[in-house]
Every structure is written in C-alpha cells, then in structure tokens.
mmCIF file of C-alpha atoms in Angstrom:
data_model
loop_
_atom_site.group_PDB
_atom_site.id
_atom_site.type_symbol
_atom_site.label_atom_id
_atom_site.label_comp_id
_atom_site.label_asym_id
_atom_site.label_seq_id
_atom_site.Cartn_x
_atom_site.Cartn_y
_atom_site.Cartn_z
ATOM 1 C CA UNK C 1 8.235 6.337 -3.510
ATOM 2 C CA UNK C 2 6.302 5.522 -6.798
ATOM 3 C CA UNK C 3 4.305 8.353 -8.810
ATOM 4 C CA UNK C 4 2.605 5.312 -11.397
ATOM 5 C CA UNK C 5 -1.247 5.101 -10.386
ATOM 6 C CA UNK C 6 -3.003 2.130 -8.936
ATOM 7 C CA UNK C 7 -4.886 0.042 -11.596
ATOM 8 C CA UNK C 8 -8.459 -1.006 -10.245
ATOM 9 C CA UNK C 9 -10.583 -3.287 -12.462
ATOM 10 C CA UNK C 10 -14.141 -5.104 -12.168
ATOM 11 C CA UNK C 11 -16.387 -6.866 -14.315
ATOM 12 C CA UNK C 12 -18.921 -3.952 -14.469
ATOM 13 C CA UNK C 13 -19.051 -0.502 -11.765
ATOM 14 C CA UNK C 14 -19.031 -2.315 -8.450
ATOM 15 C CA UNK C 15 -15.263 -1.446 -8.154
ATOM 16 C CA UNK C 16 -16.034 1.923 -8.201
ATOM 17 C CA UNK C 17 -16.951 1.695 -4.853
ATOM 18 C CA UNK C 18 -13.218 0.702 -3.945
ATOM 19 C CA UNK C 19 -12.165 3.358 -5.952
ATOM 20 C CA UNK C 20 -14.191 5.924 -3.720
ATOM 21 C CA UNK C 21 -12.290 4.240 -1.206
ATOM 22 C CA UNK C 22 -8.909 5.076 -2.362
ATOM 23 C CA UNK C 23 -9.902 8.560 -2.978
ATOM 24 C CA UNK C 24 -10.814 8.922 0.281
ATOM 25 C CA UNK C 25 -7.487 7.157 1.995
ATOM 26 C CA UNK C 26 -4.614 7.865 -0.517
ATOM 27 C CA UNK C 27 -5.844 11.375 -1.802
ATOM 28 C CA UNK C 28 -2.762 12.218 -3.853
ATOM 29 C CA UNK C 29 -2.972 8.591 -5.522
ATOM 30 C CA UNK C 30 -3.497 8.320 -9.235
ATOM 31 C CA UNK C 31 -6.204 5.572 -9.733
ATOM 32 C CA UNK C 32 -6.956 3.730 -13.312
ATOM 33 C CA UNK C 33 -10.320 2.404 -13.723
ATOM 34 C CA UNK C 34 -11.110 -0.702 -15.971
ATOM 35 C CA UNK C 35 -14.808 -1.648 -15.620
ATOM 36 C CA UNK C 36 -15.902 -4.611 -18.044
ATOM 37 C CA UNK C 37 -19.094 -2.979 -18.982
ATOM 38 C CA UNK C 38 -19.636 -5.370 -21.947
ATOM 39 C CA UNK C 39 -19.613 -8.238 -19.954
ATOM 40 C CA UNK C 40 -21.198 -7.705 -16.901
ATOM 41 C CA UNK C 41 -21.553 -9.946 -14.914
ATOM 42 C CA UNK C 42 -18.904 -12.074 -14.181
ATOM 43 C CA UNK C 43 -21.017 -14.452 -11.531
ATOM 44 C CA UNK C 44 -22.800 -16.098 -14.268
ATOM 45 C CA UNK C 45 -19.680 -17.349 -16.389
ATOM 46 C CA UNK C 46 -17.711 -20.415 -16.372
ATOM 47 C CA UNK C 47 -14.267 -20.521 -14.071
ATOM 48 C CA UNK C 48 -12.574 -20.583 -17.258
ATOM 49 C CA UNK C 49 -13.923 -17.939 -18.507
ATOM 50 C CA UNK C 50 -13.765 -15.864 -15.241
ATOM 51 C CA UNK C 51 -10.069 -16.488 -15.826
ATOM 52 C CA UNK C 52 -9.810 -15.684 -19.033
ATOM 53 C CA UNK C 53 -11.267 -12.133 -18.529
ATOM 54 C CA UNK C 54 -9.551 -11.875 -15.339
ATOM 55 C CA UNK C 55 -6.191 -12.157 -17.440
ATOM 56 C CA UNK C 56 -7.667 -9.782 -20.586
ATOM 57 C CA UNK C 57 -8.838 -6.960 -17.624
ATOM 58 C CA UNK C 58 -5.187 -7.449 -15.659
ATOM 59 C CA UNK C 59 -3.347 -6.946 -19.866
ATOM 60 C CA UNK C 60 -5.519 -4.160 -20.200
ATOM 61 C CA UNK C 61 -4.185 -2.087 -17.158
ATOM 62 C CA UNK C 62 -0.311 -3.200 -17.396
ATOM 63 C CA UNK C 63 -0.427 -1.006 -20.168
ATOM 64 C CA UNK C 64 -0.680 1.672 -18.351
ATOM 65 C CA UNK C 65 1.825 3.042 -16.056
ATOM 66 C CA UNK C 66 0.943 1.135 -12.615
ATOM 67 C CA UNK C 67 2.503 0.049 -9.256
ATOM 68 C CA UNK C 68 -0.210 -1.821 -8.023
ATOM 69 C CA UNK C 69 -3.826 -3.926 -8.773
ATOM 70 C CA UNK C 70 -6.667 -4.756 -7.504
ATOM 71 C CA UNK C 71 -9.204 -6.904 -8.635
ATOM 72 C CA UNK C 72 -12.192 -5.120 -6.967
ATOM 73 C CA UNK C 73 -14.900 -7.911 -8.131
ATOM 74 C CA UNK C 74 -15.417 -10.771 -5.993
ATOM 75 C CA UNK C 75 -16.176 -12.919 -8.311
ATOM 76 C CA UNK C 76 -12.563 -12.961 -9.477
ATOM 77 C CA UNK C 77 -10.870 -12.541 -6.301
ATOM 78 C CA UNK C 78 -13.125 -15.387 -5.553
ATOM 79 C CA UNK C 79 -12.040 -17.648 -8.451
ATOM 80 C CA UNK C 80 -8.444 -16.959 -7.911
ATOM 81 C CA UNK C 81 -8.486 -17.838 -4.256
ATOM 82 C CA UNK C 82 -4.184 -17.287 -3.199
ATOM 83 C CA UNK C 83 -3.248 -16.746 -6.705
ATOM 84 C CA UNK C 84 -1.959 -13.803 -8.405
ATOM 85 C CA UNK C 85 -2.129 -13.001 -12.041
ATOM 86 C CA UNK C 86 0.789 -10.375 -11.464
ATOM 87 C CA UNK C 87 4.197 -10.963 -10.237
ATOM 88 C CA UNK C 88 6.099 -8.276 -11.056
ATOM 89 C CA UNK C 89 3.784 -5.792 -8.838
ATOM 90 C CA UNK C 90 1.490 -6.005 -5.790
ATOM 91 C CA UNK C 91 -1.695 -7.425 -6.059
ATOM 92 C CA UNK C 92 -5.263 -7.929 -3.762
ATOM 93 C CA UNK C 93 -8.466 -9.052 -4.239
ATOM 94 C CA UNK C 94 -11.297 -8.355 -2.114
ATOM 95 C CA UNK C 95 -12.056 -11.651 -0.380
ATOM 96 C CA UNK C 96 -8.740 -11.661 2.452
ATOM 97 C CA UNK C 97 -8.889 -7.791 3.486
ATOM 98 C CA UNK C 98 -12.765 -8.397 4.346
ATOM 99 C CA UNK C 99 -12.535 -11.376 5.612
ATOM 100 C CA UNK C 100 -9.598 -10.073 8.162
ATOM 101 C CA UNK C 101 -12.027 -7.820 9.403
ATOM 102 C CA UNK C 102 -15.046 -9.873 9.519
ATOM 103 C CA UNK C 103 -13.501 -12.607 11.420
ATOM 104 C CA UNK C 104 -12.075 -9.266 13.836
ATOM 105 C CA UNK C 105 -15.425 -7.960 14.965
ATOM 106 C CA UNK C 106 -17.911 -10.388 15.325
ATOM 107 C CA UNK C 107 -18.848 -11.206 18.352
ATOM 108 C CA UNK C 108 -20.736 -14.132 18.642
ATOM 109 C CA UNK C 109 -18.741 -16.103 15.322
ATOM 110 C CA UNK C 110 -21.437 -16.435 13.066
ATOM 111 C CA UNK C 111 -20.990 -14.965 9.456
ATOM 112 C CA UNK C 112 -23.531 -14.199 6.353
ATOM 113 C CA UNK C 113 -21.921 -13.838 3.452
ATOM 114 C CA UNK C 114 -23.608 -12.584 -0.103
ATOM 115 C CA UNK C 115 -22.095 -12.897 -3.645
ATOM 116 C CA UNK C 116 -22.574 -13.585 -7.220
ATOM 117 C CA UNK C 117 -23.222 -17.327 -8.439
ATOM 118 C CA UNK C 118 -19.580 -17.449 -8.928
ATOM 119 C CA UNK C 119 -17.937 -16.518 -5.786
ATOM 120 C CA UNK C 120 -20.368 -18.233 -3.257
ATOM 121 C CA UNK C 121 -19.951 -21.575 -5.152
ATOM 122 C CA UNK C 122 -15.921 -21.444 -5.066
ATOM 123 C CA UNK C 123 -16.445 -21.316 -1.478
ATOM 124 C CA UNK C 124 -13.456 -18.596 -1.279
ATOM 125 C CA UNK C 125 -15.071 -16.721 1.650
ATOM 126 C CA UNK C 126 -15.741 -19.896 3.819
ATOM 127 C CA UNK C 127 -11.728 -21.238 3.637
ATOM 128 C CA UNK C 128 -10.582 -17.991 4.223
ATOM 129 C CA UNK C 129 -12.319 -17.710 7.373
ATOM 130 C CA UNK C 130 -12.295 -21.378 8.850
ATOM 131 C CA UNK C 131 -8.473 -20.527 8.268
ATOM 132 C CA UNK C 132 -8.696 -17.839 10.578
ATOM 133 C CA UNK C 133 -11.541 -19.072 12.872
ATOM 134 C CA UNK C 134 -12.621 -22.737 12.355
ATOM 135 C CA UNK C 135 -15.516 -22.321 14.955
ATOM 136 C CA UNK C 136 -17.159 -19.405 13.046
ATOM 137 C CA UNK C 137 -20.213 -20.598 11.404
ATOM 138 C CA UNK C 138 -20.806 -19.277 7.887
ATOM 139 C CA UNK C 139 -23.988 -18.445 5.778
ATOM 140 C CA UNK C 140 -23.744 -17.769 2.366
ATOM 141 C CA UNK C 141 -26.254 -16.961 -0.028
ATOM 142 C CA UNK C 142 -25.683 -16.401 -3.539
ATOM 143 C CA UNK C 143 -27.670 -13.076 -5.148
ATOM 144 C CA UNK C 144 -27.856 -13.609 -8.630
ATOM 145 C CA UNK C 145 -30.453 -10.584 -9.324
ATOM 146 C CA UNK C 146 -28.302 -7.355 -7.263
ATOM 147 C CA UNK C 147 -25.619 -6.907 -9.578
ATOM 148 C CA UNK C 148 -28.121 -6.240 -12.578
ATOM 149 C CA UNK C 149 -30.044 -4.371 -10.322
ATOM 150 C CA UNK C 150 -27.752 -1.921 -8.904
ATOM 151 C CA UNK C 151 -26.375 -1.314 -12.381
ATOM 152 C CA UNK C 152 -29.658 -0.334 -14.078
ATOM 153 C CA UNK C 153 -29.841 2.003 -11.071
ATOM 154 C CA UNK C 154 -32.416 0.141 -8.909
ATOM 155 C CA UNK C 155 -30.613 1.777 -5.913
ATOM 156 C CA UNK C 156 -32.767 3.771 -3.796
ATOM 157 C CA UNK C 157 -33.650 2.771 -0.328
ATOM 158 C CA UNK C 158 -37.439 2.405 -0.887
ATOM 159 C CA UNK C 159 -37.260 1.008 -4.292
ATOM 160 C CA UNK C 160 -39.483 -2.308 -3.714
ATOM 161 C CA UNK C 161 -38.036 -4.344 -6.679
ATOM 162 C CA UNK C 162 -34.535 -4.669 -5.432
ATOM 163 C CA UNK C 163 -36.062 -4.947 -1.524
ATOM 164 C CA UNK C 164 -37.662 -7.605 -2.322
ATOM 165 C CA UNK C 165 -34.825 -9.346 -3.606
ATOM 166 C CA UNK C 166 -32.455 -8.842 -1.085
ATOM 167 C CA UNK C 167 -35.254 -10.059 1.397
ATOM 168 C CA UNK C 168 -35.704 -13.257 -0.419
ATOM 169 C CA UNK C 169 -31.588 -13.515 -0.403
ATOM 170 C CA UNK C 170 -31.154 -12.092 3.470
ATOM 171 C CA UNK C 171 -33.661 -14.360 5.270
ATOM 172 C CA UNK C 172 -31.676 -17.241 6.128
ATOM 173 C CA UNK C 173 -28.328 -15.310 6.625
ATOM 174 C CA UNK C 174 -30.898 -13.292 9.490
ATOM 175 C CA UNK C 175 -32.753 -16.317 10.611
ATOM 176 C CA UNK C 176 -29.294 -17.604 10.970
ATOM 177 C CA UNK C 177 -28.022 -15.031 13.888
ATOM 178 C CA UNK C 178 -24.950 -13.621 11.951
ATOM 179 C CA UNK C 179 -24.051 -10.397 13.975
ATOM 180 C CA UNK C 180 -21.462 -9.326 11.140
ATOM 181 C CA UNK C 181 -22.531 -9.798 7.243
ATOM 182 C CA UNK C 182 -20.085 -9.764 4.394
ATOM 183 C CA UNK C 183 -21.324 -7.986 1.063
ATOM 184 C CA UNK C 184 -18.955 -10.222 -1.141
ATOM 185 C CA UNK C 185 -20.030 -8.241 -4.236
ATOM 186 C CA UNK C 186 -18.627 -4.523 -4.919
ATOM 187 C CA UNK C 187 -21.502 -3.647 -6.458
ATOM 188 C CA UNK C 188 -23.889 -4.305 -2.621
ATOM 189 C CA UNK C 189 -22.649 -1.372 -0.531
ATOM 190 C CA UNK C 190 -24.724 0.933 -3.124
ATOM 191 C CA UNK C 191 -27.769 -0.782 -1.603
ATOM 192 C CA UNK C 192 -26.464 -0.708 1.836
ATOM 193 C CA UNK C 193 -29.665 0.944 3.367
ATOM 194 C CA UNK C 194 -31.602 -1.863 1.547
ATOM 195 C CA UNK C 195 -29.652 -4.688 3.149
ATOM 196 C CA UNK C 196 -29.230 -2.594 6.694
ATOM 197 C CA UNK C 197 -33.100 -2.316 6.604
ATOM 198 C CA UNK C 198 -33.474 -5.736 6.131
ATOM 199 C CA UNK C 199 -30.587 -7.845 8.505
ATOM 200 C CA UNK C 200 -31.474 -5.138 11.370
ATOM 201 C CA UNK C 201 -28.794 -2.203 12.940
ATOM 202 C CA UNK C 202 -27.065 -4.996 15.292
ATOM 203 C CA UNK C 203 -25.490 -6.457 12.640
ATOM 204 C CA UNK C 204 -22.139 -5.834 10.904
ATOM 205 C CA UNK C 205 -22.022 -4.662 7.310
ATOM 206 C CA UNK C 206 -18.190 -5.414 6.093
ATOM 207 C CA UNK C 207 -17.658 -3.716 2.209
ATOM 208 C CA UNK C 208 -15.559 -5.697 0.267
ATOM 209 C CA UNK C 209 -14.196 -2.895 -1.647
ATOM 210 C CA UNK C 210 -13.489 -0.925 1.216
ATOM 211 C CA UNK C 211 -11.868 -2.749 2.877
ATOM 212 C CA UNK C 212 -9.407 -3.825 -0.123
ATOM 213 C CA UNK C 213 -8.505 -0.174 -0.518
ATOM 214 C CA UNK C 214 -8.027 -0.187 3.310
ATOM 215 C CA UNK C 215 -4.968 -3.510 2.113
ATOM 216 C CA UNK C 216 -3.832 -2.149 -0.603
ATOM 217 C CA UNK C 217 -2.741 1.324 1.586
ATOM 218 C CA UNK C 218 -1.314 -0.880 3.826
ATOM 219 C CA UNK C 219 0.997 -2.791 0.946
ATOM 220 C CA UNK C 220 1.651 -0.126 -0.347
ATOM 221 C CA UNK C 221 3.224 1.873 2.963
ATOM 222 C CA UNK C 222 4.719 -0.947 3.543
ATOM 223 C CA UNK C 223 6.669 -1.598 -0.185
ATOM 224 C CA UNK C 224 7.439 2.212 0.231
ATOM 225 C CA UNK C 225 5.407 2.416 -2.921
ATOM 226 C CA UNK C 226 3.251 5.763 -1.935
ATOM 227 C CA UNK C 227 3.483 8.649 -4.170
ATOM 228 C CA UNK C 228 5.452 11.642 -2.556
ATOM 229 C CA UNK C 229 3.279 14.241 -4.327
ATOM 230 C CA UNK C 230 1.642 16.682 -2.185
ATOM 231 C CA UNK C 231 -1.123 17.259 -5.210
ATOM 232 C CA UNK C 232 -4.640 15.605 -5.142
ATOM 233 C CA UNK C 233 -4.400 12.552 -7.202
ATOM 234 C CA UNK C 234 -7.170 12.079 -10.706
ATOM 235 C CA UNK C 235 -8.868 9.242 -11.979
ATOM 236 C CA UNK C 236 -9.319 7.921 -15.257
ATOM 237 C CA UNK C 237 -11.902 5.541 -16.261
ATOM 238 C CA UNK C 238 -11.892 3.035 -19.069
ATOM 239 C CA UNK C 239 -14.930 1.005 -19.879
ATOM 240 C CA UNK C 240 -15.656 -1.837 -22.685
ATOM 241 C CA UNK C 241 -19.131 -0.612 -23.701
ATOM 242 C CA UNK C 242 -20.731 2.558 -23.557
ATOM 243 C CA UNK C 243 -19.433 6.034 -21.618
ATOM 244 C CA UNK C 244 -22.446 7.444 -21.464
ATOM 245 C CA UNK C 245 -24.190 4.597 -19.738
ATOM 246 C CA UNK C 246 -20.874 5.050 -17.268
ATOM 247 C CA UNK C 247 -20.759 8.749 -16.749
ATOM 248 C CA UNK C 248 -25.068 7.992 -16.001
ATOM 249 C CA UNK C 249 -24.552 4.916 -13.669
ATOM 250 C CA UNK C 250 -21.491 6.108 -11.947
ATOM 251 C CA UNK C 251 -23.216 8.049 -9.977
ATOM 252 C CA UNK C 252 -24.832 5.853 -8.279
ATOM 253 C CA UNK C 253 -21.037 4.420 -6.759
ATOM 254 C CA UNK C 254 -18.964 7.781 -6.774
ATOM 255 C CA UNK C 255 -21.754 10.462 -5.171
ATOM 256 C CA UNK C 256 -19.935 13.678 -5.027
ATOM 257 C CA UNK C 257 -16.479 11.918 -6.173
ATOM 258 C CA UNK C 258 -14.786 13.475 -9.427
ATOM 259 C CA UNK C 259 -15.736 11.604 -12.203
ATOM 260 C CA UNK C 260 -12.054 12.604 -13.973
ATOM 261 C CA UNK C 261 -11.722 11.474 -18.117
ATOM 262 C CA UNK C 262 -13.432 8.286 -19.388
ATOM 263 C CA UNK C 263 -12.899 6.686 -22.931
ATOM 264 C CA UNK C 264 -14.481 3.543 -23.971
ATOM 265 C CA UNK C 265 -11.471 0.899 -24.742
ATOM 266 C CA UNK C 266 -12.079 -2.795 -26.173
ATOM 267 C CA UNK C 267 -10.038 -5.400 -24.669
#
C-alpha cells in the first residue's frame, strides 16, 4: 500500500478529463494536477521541444510526493512512443491503454484516429496497433483547431464553429468505414456529442484519458501500490499561467467534480 498521490500532467486541461477518470475509479486516490497552461499546445512544437517540456512537466510533479504518472496528453505519450521519462516509479501514457481497447472492440478492423499535429505525424497510434492487429486499417487525421477550441470553451453540442471543424477533420475517417474511432487528444471527449453527431451512433468512441486511468488502476493493483485509506481522496491543481482562466475552463472537463486547491506554479 502507498498513501503518495498520483501525479497527472498535460500540456493544457485535456488531462483533466483523465483525472475525472481517476476520481471516478480510485475514489480514495490523491491526484496532482500539472496542466501547462502557458504553453498550450503541445501539437504544434518541435519533438525536441515536446521533450523538453515533457521532462520540465515530469520535474515539476517528482517534487511532490507521488507513486505514479501519467502523461495524459497525447501528444507526449505520442512522442515518447515505449519510453519512460521515470524509472524509479510507474508510468503510462495514453496511446497503449486506448489502443488495447480499440483494437478489442472493433468489429470490422478499421480504425479513425484524431490528434494534434504532433501525435498523428509520429505515427504512435498506427505501430501500436499493426503490433496488435496488422490487418486493421487505420485513418488518422490530424485536428489542429480542437484543442484551442475546447479550451476557449467552444464546447457545446450545437456550437457551429467547432462542428464545423470536426466535420472538415471527421469526413474521411467516416467515409472510411471505421466502426471504432480513437480521440487521441484528452482534450476531444469534451466535444464528444460533436464528434458522436458527426461519425454516426454505430461507431466506437475510445477516450484516451479514460482509458489511461482505466491502466494506471490496473498497475497500480497490481504493484500493490493502492492507498489503504477508506477516506475520499482530493485533488490539487497546479497550472503555469493563470488560475482564474483554470477554475473558469475547468469546468468544461470536471462537470460536477471537486475542483480541490489550485495555485499557479512556473516550471
């Protein structure tokens, strides 16, 4: 048994979504937020400097008193591929634990994938899966315009802006006959009714961050690394730029979740 917390970081909010996640799965968990508010997005930048954030975000929460990460941006779990910037702890991205899944449910093997810039060119998604399932056929399409439009709060399911967009991006992934669809971003399943709308109800809609909190619950029963406390866990949020743009954005990703202490924190 381990009473630290589980460190969750992302390039901007997206990863709140995991952290919902974890609420909901490991309720007397302590989580630590780091969202990279300043720098949002990731999907635009260089590999190199992908990494080099990826290794500021991962100093940032070793800080803290923590038994396990989780790099809840695709983007870096993208650029990383079967690395690990931690060895002394456990460690997942988001790319494997959806993939698992995706490659588990559909039916007739063909998968859409969306992501930033970043993670669609590394290709991450596509080995993962032809390592499973080398007769799946993949479609991915990067989204470069979601990720700044979820976190200005262009969210709601008839907003006609951020429709449009993921129609322009969705098309060929639809035309394409994927029954199962992989939102390879953290910050998509906030616009889930969007992209439902769009690829039709037949088709599979696999959250990234979801199903990374669904791994890491699994690593950590496994490493006998679960708290033993019987009391509902509490979050605590750090972000590099503003709180008050957090505590007004994050509702967007948590709903009804506690929003717990925030402080702003350079890195």
């Amino acid at each position: 048994m381990n009473q630290n917390a589980i460190g969750v970081f992302d390039s901007g909010l997206g990863g709140l979504t995991a952290v919902k996640e974890l609420n909901r799965i490991l309720p007397n968990e302590n989580i630590i937020f780091f969202g990279d508010t300043a720098r949002v997005p990731y999907g635009t930048r260089s590999r190199e400097t992908i990494l080099r954030y990826t290794s500021e975000d991962v100093a940032f929460l070793k800080q803290h008193p923590v038994k396990m990460i989780i790099a809840a941006c695709g983007t870096v779990s993208s650029i990383l591929g079967t690395d690990s910037p931690v060895q002394d702890m456990p460690f997942t991205g988001v790319v494997y634990p959806a993939v698992r899944t995706a490659c588990s449910i559909t039916k007739n093997n063909k998968i859409g994938i969306i992501g930033t810039p970043a993670t669609i060119k590394s290709g991450s998604y596509e080995r993962a899966i032809y390592k499973i399932n080398p007769e799946i056929a993949v479609t991915a399409m990067a989204c470069p315009l979601l990720v700044h439009l979820v976190e200005y709060g262009y969210t709601n399911r008839e907003n006609q802006i951020t429709r449009l967009a993921a129609e322009e991006y969705l098309t060929p992934i639809r035309n394409a006959g994927a029954d199962t669809l992989i939102m390879g971003c953290t910050h998509y399943p906030i616009i889930r009714d969007i992209i439902a709308d769009i690829m039709g109800s037949h088709v599979n809609l696999i959250s990234a961050g979801e199903e990374a909190a669904k791994y890491a619950k699994k690593c950590l029963t496994e490493q006998d690394l679960l708290t033993d406390s019987l009391q509902t866990g509490h979050n605590i949020y750090y972000v590099s730029d503003s709180v008050a743009s957090f505590r007004e954005n994050a509702k967007h990703f948590l709903e009804d979740a506690a929003y717990g202490q925030v402080f702003s924190s350079r890195i």
